[in-house]
C-alpha atoms as an extended CHARMM CRD file, in Angstrom:
* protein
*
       207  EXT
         1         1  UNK       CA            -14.4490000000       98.6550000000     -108.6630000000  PROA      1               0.0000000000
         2         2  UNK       CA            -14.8210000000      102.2260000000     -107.9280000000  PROA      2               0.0000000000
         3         3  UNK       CA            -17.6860000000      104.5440000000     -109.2690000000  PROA      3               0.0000000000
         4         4  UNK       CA            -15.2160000000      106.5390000000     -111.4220000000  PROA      4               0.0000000000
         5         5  UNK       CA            -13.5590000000      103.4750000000     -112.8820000000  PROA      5               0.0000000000
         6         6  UNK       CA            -17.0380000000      102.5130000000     -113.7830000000  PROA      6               0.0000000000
         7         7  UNK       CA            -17.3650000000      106.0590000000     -115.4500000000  PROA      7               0.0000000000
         8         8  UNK       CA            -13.8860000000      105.7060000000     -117.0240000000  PROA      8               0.0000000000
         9         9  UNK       CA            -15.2430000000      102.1680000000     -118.2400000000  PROA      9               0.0000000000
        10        10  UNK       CA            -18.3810000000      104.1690000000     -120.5120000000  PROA      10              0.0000000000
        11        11  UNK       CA            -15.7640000000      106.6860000000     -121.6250000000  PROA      11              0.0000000000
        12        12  UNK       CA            -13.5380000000      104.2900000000     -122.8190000000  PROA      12              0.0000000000
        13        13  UNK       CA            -16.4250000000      102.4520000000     -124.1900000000  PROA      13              0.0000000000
        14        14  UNK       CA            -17.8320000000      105.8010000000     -125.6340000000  PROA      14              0.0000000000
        15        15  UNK       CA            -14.5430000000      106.6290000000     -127.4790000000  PROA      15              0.0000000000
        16        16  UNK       CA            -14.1020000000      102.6720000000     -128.7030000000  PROA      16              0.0000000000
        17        17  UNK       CA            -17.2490000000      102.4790000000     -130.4860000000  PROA      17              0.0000000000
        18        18  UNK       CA            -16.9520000000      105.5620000000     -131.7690000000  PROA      18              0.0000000000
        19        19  UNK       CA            -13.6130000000      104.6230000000     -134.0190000000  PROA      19              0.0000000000
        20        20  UNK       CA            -14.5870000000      101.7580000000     -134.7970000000  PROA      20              0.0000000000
        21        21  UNK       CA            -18.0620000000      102.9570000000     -135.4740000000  PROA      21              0.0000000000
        22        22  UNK       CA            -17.5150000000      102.6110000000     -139.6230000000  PROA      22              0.0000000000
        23        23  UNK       CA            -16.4260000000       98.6020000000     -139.0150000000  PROA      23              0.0000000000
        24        24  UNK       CA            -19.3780000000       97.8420000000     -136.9470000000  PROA      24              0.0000000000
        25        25  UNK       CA            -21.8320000000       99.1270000000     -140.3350000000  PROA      25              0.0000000000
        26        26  UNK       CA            -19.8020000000       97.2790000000     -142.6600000000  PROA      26              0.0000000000
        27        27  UNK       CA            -20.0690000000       94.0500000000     -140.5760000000  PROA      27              0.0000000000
        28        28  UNK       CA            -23.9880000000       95.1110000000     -139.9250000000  PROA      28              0.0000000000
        29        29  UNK       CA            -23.8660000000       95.5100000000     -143.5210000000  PROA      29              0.0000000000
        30        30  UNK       CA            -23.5890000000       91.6680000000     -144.3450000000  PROA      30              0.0000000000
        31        31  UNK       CA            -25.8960000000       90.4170000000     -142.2660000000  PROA      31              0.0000000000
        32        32  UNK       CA            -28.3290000000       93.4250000000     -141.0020000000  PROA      32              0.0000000000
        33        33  UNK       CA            -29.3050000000       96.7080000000     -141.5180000000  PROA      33              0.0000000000
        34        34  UNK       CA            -25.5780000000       98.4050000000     -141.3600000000  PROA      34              0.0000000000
        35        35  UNK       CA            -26.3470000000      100.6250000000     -138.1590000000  PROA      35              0.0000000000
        36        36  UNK       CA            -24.8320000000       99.1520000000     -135.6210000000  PROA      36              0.0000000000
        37        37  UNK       CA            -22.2250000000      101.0710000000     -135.3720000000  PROA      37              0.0000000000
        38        38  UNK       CA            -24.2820000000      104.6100000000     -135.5640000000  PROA      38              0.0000000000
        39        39  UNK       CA            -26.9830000000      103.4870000000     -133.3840000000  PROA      39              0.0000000000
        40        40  UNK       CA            -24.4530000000      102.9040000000     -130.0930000000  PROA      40              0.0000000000
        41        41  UNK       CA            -22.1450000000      105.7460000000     -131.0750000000  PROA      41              0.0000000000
        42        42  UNK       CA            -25.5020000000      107.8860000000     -130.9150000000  PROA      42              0.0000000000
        43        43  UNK       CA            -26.3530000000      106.0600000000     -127.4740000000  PROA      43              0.0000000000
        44        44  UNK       CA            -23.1880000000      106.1270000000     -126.1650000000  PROA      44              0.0000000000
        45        45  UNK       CA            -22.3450000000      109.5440000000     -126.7570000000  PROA      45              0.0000000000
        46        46  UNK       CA            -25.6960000000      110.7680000000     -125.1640000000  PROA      46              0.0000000000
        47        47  UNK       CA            -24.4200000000      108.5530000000     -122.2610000000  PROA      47              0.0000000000
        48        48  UNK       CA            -21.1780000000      110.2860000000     -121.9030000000  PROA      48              0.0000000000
        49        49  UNK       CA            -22.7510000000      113.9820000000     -121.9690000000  PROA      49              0.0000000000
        50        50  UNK       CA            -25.5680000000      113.0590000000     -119.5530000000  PROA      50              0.0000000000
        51        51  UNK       CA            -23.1110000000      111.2080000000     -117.0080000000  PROA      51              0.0000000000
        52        52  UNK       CA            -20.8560000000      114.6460000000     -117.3880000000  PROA      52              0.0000000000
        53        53  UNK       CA            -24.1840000000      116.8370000000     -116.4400000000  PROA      53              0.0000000000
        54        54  UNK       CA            -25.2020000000      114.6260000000     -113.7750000000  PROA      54              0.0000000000
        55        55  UNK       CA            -21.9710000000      113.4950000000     -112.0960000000  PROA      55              0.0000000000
        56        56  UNK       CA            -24.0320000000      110.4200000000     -110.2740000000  PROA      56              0.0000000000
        57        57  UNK       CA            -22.5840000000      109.9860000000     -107.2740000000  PROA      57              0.0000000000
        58        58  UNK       CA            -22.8010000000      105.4650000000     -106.6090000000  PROA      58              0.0000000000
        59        59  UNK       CA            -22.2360000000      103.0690000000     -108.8680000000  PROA      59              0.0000000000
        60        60  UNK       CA            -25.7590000000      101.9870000000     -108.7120000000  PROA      60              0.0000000000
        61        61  UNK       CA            -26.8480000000      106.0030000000     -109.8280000000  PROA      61              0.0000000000
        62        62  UNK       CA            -24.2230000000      105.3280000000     -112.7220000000  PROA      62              0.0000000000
        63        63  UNK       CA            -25.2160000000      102.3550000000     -114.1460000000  PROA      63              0.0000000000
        64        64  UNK       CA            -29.2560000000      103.2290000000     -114.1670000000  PROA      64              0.0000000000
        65        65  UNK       CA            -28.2000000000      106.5050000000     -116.0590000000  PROA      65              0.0000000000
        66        66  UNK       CA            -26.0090000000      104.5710000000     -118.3790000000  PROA      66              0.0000000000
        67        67  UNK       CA            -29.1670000000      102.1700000000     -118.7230000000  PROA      67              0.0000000000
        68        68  UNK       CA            -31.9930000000      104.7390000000     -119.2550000000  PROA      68              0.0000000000
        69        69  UNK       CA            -29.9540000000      106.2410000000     -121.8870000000  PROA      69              0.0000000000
        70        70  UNK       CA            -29.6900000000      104.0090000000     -124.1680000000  PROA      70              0.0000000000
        71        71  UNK       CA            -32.9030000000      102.3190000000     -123.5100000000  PROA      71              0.0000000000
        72        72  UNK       CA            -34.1350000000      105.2690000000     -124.9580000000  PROA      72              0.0000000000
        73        73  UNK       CA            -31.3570000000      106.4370000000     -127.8940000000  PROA      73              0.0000000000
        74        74  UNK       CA            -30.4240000000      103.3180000000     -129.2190000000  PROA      74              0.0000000000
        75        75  UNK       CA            -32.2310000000      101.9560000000     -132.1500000000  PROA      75              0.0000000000
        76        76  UNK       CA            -32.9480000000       98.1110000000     -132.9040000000  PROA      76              0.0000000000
        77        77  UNK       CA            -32.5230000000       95.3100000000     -130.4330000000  PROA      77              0.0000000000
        78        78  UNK       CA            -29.1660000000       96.7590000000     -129.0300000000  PROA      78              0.0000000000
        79        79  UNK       CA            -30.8260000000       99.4580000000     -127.1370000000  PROA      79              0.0000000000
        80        80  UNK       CA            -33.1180000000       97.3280000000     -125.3580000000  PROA      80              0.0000000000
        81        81  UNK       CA            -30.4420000000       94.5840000000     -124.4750000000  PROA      81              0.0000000000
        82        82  UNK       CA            -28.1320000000       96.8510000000     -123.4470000000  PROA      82              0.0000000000
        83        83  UNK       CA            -30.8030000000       98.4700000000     -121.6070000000  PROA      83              0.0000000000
        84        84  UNK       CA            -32.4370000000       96.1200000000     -120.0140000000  PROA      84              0.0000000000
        85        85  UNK       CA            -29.0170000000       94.2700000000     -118.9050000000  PROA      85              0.0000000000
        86        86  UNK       CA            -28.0530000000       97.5040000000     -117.0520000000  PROA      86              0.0000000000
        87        87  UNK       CA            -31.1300000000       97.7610000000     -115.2770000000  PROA      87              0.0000000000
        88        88  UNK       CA            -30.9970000000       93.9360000000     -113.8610000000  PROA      88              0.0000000000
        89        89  UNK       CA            -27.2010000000       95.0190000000     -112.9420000000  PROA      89              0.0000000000
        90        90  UNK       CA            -27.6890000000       98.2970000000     -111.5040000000  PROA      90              0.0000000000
        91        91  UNK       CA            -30.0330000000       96.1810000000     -108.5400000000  PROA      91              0.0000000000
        92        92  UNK       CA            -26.5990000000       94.5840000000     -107.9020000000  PROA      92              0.0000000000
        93        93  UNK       CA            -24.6280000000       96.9930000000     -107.7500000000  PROA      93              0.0000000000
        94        94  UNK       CA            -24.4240000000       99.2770000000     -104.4010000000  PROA      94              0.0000000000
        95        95  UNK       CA            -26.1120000000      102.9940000000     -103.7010000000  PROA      95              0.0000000000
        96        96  UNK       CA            -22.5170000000      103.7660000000     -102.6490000000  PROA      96              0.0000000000
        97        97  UNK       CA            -18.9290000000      104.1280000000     -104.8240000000  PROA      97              0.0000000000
        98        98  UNK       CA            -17.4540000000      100.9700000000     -104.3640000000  PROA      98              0.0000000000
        99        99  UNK       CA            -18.0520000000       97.0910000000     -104.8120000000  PROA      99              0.0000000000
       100       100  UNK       CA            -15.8550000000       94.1300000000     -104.4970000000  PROA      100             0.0000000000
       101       101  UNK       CA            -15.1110000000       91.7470000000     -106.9140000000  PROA      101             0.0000000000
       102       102  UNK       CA            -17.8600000000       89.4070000000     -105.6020000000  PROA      102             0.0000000000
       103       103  UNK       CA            -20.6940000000       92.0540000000     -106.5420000000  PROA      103             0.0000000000
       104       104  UNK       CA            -18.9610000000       93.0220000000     -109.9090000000  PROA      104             0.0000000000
       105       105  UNK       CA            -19.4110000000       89.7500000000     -111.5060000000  PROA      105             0.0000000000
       106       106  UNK       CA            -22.6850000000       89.3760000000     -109.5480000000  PROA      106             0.0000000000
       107       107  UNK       CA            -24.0410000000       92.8410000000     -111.7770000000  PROA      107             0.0000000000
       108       108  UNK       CA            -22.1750000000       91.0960000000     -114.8290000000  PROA      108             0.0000000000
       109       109  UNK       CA            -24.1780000000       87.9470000000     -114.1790000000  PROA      109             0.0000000000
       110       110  UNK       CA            -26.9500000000       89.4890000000     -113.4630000000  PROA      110             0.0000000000
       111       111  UNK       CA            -26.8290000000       91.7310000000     -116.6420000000  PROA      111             0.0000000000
       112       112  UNK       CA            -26.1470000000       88.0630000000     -118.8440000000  PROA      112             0.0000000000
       113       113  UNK       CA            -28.9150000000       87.0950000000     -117.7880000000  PROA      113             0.0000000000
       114       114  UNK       CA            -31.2590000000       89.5900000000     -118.5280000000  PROA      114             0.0000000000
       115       115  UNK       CA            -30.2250000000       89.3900000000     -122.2690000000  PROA      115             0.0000000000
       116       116  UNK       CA            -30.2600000000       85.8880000000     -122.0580000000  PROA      116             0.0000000000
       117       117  UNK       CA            -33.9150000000       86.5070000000     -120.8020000000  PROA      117             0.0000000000
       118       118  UNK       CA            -34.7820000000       89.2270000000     -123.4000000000  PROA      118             0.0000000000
       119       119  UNK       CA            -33.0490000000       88.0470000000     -126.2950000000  PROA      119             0.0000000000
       120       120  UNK       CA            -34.3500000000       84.4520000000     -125.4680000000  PROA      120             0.0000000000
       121       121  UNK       CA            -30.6650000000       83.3970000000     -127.1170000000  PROA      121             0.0000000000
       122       122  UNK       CA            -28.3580000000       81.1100000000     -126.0340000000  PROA      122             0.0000000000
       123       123  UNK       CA            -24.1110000000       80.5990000000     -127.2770000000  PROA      123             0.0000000000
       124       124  UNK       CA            -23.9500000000       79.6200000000     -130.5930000000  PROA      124             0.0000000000
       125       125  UNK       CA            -26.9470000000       81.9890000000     -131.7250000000  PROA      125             0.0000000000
       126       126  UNK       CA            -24.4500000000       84.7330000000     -132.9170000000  PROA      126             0.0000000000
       127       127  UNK       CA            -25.2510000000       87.2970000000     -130.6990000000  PROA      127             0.0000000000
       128       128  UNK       CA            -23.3040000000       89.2490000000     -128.1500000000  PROA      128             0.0000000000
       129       129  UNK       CA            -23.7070000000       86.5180000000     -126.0710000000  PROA      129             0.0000000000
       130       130  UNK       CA            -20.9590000000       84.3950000000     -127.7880000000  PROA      130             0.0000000000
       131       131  UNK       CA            -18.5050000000       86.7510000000     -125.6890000000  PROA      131             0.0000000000
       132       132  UNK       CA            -20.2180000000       88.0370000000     -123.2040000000  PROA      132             0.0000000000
       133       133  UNK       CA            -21.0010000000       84.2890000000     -121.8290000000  PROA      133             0.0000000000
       134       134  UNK       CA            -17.0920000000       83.2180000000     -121.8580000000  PROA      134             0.0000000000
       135       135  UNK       CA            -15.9900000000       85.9610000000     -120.6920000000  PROA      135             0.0000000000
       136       136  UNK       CA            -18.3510000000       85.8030000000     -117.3500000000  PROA      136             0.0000000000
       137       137  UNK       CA            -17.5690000000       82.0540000000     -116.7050000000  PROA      137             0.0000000000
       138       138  UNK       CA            -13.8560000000       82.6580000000     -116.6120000000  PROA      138             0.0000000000
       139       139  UNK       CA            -14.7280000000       85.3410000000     -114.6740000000  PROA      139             0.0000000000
       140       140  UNK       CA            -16.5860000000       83.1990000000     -112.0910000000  PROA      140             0.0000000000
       141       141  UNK       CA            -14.5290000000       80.2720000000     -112.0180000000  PROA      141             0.0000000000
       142       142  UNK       CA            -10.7180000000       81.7400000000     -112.0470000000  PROA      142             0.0000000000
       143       143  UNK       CA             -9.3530000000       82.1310000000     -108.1550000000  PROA      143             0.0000000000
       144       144  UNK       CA             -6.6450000000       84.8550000000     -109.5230000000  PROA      144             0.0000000000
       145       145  UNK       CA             -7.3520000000       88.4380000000     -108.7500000000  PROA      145             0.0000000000
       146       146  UNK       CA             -9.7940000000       90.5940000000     -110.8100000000  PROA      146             0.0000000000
       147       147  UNK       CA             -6.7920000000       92.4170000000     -111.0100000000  PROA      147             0.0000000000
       148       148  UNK       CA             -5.9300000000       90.0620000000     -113.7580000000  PROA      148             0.0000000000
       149       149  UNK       CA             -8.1490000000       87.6530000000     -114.7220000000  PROA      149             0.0000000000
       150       150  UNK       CA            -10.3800000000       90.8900000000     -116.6060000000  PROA      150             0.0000000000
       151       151  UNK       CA             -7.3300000000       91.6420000000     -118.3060000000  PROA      151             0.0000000000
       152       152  UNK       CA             -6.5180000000       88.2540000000     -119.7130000000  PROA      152             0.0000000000
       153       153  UNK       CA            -10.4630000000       87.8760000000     -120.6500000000  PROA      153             0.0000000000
       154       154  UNK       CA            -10.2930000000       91.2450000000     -122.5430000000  PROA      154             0.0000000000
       155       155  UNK       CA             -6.8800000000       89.5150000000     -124.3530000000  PROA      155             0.0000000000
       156       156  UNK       CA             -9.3650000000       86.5880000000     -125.6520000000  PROA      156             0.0000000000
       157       157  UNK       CA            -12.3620000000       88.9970000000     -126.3480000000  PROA      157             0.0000000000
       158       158  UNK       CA            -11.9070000000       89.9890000000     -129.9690000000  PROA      158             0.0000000000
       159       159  UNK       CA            -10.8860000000       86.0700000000     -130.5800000000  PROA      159             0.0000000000
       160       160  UNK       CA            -14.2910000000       85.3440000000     -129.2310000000  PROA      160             0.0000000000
       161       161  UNK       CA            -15.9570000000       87.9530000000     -131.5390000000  PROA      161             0.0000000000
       162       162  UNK       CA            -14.2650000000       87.2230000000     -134.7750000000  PROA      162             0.0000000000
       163       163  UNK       CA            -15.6430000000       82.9270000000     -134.2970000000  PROA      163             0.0000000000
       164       164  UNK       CA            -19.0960000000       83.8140000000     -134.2280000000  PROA      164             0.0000000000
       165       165  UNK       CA            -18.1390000000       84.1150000000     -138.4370000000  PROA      165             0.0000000000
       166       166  UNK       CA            -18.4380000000       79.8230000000     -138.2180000000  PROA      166             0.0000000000
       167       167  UNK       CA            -21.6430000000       80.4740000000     -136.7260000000  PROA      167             0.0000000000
       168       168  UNK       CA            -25.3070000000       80.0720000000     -138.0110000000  PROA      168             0.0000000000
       169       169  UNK       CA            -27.4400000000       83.1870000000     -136.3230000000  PROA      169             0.0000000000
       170       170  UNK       CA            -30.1440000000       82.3870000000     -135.1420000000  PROA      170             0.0000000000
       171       171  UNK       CA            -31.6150000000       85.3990000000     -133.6570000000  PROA      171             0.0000000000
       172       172  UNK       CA            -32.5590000000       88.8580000000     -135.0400000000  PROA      172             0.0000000000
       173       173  UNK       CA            -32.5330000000       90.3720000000     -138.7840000000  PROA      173             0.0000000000
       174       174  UNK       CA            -29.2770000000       88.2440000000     -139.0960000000  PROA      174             0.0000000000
       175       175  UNK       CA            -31.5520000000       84.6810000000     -138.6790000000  PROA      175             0.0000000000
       176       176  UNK       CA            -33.5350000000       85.1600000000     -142.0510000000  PROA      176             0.0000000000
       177       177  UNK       CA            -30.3320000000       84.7940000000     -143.8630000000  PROA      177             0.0000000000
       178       178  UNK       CA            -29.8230000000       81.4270000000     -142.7090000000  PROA      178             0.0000000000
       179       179  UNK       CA            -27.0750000000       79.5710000000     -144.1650000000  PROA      179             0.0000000000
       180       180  UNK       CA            -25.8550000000       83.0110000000     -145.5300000000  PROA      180             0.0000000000
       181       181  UNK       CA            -25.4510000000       84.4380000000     -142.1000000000  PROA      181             0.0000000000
       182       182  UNK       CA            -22.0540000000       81.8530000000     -142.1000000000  PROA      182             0.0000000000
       183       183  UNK       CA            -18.9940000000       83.9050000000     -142.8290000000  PROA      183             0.0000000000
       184       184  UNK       CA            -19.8500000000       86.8830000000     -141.2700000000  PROA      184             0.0000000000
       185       185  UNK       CA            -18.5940000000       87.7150000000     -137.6670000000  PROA      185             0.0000000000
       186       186  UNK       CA            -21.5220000000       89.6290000000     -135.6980000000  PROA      186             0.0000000000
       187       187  UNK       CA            -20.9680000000       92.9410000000     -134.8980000000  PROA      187             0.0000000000
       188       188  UNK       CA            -22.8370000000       92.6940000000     -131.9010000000  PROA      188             0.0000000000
       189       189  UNK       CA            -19.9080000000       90.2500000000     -130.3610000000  PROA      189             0.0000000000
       190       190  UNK       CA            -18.0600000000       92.7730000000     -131.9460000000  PROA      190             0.0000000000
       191       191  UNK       CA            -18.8630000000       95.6530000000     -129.5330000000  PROA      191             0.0000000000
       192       192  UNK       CA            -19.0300000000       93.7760000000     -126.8870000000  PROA      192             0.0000000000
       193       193  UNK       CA            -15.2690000000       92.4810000000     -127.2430000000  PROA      193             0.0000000000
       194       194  UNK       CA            -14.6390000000       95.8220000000     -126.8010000000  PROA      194             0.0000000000
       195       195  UNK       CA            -16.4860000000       96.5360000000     -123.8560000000  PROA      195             0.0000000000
       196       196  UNK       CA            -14.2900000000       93.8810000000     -122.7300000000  PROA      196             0.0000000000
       197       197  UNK       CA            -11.1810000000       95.1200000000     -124.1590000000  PROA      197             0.0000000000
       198       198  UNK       CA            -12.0710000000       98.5360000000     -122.0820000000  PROA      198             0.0000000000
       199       199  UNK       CA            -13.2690000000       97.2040000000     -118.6910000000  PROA      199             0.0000000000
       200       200  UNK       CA             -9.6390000000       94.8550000000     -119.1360000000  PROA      200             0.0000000000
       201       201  UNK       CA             -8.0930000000       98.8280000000     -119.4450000000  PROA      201             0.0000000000
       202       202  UNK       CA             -9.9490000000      100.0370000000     -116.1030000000  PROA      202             0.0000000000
       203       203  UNK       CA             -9.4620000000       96.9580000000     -113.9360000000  PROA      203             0.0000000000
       204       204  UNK       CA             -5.5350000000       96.4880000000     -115.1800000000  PROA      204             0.0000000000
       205       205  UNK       CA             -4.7890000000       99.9100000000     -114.0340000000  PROA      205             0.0000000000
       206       206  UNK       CA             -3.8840000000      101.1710000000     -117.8950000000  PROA      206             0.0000000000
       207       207  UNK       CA             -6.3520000000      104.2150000000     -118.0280000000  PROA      207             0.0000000000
């Protein structure tokens, strides 16, 4: 991956979140406080203008930029996962403008586990993690080329989202419902499918 894929990846990102911003509320509605949506279009947004301003020049100047900003403009427990998984990745990722497949999943590992860390969550908790964690291990274990393997995982991203809805949370505002928290797919999956959905873009070669 190249440092301006990586910066086509937020864009993408940026401009995802933002349309879908409304459906991320309504599913933060059910089952938190209905700002999910807002809170990493506001982030995101600031990340977009700030990476425009800035122009960092490595993909490890990109990805601490990308962190700090939403550490610090994203409300709730988004902002500081988000955050804080950047940060772990960004001492994975090279001070220069390309990495190799290798070191890519190595920052996306390295950012799982930092929310896995933070969040103290595991899969099946109804978190972000119910994507982000099959989405790395095909990642790891498939011999194909990045080239498509990310593509196919960003195919089975939004499926992975849309089961947390079986799922029991566990974790956040979204735990004290309990048994109520059952029907209702997390929008924090939710984003994070598309995350997927974009880096699946920028690695297939269709932005």
């Amino acid at each position: 991956m190249t440092n301006t894929q990586f910066q086509q990846l937020w864009v993408c990102f940026g401009q995802a979140v933002s349309e879908h911003k409304d459906e991320l509320n309504q599913l933060d509605a059910a089952i938190g406080d209905a700002d999910h949506g807002t809170n990493l279009d506001r982030g995101l947004q600031q990340v977009l203008e700030k990476m425009h301003a800035a122009s960092p020049a490595t993909l490890q100047a990109t990805c601490k930029l990308v962190a700090m900003t939403l550490l610090s403009t994203v409300g709730g427990a988004s902002g500081a996962l988000w955050g804080s998984g950047l940060l772990a990745a960004a001492k994975v990722f090279p001070d220069t403008d390309t990495c190799d497949d290798k070191t890519l999943t190595q920052a996306i590992q390295a950012f799982v586990d930092s929310i896995e860390q933070r969040g103290k969550a595991v899969v099946g908790d109804k978190t972000m993690l119910d994507v982000f964690v099959p989405a790395l291990s095909s990642l790891a274990q498939d011999a194909e080329p990045i080239t498509v393997v990310v593509p196919e995982i960003a195919a089975h991203a939004k499926e992975w989202a849309e089961a947390t809805a079986s799922l029991q949370a566990k974790k956040g505002r979204a735990a004290y419902l309990g048994a109520r928290s059952v029907g209702h797919i997390d929008p924090g999956a939710t984003s994070s499918a598309l995350w997927w959905q974009c880096l699946g873009r920028i690695i297939g070669g269709s932005v």
